[in-house]
Coordinates of N, CA and C in Angstrom, one line a residue:
X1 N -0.2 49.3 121.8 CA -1.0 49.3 120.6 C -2.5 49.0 121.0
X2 N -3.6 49.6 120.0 CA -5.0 49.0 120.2 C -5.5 48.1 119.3
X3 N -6.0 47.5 120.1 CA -6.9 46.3 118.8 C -8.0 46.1 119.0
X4 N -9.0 46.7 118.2 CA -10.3 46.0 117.9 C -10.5 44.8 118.0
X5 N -11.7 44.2 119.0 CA -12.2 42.8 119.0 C -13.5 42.7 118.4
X6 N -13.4 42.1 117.3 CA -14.2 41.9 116.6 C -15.3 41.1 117.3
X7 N -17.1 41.9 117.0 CA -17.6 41.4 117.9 C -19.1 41.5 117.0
X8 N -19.9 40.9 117.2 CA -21.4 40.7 116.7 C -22.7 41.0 117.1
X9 N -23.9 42.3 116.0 CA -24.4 42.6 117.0 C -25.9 41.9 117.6
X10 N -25.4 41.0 118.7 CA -26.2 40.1 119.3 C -26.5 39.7 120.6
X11 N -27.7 39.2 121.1 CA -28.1 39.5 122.7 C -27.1 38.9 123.6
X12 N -26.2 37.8 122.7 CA -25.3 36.9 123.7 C -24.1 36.1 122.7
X13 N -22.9 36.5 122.8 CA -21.8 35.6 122.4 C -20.6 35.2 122.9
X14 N -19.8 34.4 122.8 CA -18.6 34.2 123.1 C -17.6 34.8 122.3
X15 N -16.7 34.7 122.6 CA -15.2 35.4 121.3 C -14.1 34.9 122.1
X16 N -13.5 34.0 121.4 CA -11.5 33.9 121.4 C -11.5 34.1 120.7
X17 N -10.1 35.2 121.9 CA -9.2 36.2 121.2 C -7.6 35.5 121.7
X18 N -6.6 36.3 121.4 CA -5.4 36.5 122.1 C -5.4 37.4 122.5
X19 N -5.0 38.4 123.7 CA -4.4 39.1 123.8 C -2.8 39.4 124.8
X20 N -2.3 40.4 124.3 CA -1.1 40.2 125.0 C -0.4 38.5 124.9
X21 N -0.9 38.0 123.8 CA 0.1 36.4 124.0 C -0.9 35.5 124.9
X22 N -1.9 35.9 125.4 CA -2.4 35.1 126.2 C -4.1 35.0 125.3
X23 N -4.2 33.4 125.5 CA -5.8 33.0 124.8 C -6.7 33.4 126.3
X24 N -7.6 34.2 125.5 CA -8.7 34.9 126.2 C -9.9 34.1 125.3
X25 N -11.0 34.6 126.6 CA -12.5 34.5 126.3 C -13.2 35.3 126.5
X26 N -14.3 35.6 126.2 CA -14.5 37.0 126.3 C -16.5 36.0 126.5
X27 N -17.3 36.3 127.3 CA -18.6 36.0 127.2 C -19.5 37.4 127.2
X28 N -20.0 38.0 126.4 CA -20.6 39.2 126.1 C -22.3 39.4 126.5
X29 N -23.2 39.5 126.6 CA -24.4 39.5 127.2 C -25.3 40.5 127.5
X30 N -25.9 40.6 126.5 CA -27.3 42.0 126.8 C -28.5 41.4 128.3
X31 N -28.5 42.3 129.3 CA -29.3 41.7 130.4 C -30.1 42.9 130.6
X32 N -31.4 43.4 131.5 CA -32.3 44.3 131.6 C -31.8 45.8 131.5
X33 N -30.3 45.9 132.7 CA -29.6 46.6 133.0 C -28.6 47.1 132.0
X34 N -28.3 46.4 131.1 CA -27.0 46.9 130.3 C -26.0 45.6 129.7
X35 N -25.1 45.9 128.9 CA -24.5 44.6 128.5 C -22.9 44.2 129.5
X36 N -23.0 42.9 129.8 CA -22.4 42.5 130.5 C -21.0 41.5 129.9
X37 N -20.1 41.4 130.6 CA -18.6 40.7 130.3 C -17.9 40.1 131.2
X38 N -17.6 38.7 130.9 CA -17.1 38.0 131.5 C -15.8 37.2 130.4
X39 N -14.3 37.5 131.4 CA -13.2 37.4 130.8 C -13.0 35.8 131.3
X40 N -12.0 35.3 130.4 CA -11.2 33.9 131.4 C -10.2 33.8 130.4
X41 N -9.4 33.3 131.0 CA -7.8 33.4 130.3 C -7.4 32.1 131.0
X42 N -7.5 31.2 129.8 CA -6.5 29.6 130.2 C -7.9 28.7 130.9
X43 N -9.4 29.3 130.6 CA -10.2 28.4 131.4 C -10.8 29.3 133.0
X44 N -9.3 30.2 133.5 CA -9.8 30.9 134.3 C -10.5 32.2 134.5
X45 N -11.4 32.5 135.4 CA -12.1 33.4 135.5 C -11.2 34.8 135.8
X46 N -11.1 35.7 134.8 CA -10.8 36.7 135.5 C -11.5 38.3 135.6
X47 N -12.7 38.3 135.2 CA -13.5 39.2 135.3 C -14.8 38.7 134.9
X48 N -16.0 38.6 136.2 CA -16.7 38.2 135.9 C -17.7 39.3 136.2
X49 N -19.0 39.2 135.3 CA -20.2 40.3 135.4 C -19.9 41.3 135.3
X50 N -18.9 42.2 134.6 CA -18.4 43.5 134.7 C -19.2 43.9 133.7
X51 N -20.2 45.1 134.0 CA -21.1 46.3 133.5 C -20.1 47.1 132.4
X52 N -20.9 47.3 131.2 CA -19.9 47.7 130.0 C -20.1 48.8 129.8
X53 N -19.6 49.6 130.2 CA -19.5 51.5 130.1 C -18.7 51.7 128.8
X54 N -19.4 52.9 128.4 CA -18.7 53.3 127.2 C -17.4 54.6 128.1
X55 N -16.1 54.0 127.2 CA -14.6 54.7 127.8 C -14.2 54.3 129.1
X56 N -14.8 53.1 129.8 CA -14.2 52.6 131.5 C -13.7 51.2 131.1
X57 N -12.5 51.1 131.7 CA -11.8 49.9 131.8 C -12.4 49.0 132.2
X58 N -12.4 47.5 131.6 CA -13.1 46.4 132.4 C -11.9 45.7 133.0
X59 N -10.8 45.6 133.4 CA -10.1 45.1 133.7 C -9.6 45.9 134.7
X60 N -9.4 47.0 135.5 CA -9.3 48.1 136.6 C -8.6 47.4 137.7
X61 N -7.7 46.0 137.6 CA -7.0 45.7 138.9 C -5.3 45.3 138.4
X62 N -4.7 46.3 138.6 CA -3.2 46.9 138.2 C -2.6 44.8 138.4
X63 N -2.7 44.0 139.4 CA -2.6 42.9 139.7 C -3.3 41.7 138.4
X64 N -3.4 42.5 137.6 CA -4.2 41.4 136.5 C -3.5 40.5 135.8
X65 N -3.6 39.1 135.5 CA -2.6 38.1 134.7 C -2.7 38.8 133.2
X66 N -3.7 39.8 133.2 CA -4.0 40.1 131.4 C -3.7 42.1 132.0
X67 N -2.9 42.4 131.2 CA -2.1 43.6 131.1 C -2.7 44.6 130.4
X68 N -2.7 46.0 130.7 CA -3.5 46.7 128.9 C -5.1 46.9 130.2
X69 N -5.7 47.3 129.1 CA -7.0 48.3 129.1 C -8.2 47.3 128.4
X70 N -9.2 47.1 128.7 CA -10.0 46.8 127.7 C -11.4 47.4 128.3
X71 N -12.0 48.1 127.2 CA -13.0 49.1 127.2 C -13.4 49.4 125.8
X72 N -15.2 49.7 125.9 CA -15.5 50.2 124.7 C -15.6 51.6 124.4
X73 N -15.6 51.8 122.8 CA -15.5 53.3 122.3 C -17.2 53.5 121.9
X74 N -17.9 54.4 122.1 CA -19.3 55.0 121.0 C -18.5 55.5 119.8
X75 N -18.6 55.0 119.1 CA -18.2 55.9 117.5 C -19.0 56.6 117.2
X76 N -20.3 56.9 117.9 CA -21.3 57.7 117.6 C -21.4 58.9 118.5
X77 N -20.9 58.6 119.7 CA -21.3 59.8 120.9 C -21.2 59.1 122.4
X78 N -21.5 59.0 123.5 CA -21.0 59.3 124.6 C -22.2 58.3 125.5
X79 N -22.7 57.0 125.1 CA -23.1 56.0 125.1 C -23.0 54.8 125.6
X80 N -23.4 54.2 126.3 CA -23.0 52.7 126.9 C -23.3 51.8 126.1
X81 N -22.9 50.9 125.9 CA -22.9 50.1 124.9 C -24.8 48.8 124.9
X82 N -25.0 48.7 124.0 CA -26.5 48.2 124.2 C -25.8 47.1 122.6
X83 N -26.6 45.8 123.2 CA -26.4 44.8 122.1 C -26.1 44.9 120.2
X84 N -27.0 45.6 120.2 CA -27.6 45.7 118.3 C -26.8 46.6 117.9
X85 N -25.9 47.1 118.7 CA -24.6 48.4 118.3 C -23.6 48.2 118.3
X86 N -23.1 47.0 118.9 CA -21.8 46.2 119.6 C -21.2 45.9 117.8
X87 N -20.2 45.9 117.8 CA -19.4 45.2 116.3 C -19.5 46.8 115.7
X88 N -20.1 47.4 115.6 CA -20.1 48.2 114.6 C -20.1 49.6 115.3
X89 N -21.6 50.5 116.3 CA -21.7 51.6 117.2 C -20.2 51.7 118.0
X90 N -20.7 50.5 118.4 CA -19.9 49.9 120.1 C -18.9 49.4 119.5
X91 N -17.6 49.3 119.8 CA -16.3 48.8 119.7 C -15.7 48.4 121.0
X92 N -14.9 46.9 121.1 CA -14.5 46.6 122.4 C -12.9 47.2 121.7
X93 N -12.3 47.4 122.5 CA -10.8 47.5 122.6 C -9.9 47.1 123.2
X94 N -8.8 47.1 123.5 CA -7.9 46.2 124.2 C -6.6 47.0 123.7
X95 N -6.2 48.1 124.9 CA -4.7 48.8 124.9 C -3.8 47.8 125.8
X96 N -3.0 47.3 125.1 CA -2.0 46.3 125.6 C -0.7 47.3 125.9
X97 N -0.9 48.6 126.2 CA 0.0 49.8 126.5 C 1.4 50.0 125.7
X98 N 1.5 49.1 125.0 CA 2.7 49.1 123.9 C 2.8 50.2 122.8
X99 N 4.1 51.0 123.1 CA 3.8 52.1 122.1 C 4.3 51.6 120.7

């Protein structure tokens, strides 16, 4: 199944979420280059500084404590995601592969 993570459009936030059963953090971040993401689950770091491409997985290591896909959509076109579009343009996702 996919779930929208509800997100706000601003140069820097945090967000707890659940996913897959597990409490996540999500640290979000507009920097010169592009907007950036840092995961922790339980306090722990599990993806840090990952560059936020529109349609690429930020989670890419089959070995992950957190299962599923998470990557953003352009609902407008074919786009990387930039701060002021995030929540609304930009959509984060999270395929937890459950049909």
């Amino acid at each position: 199944m996919i779930y929208s993570i509800p997100l706000q459009p601003v140069p820097a936030q945090t967000v707890t979420c659940t996913l897959s059963g597990r409490q996540i953090s999500l640290w979000l971040r507009q920097l010169s280059t592009g907007v950036y993401l840092d995961v922790r689950m339980n306090g722990q770091p599990l993806i840090m500084g990952a560059l936020c491409l529109n349609g690429v997985d930020l989670i890419r290591n089959a070995a992950s404590l957190l299962p599923g896909k998470l990557y953003f959509t352009d609902t407008q076109g074919k786009e990387d995601p930039y701060y002021d579009g995030v929540g609304e343009r930009f959509i984060l996702n999270y395929d937890d592969g459950a049909v």
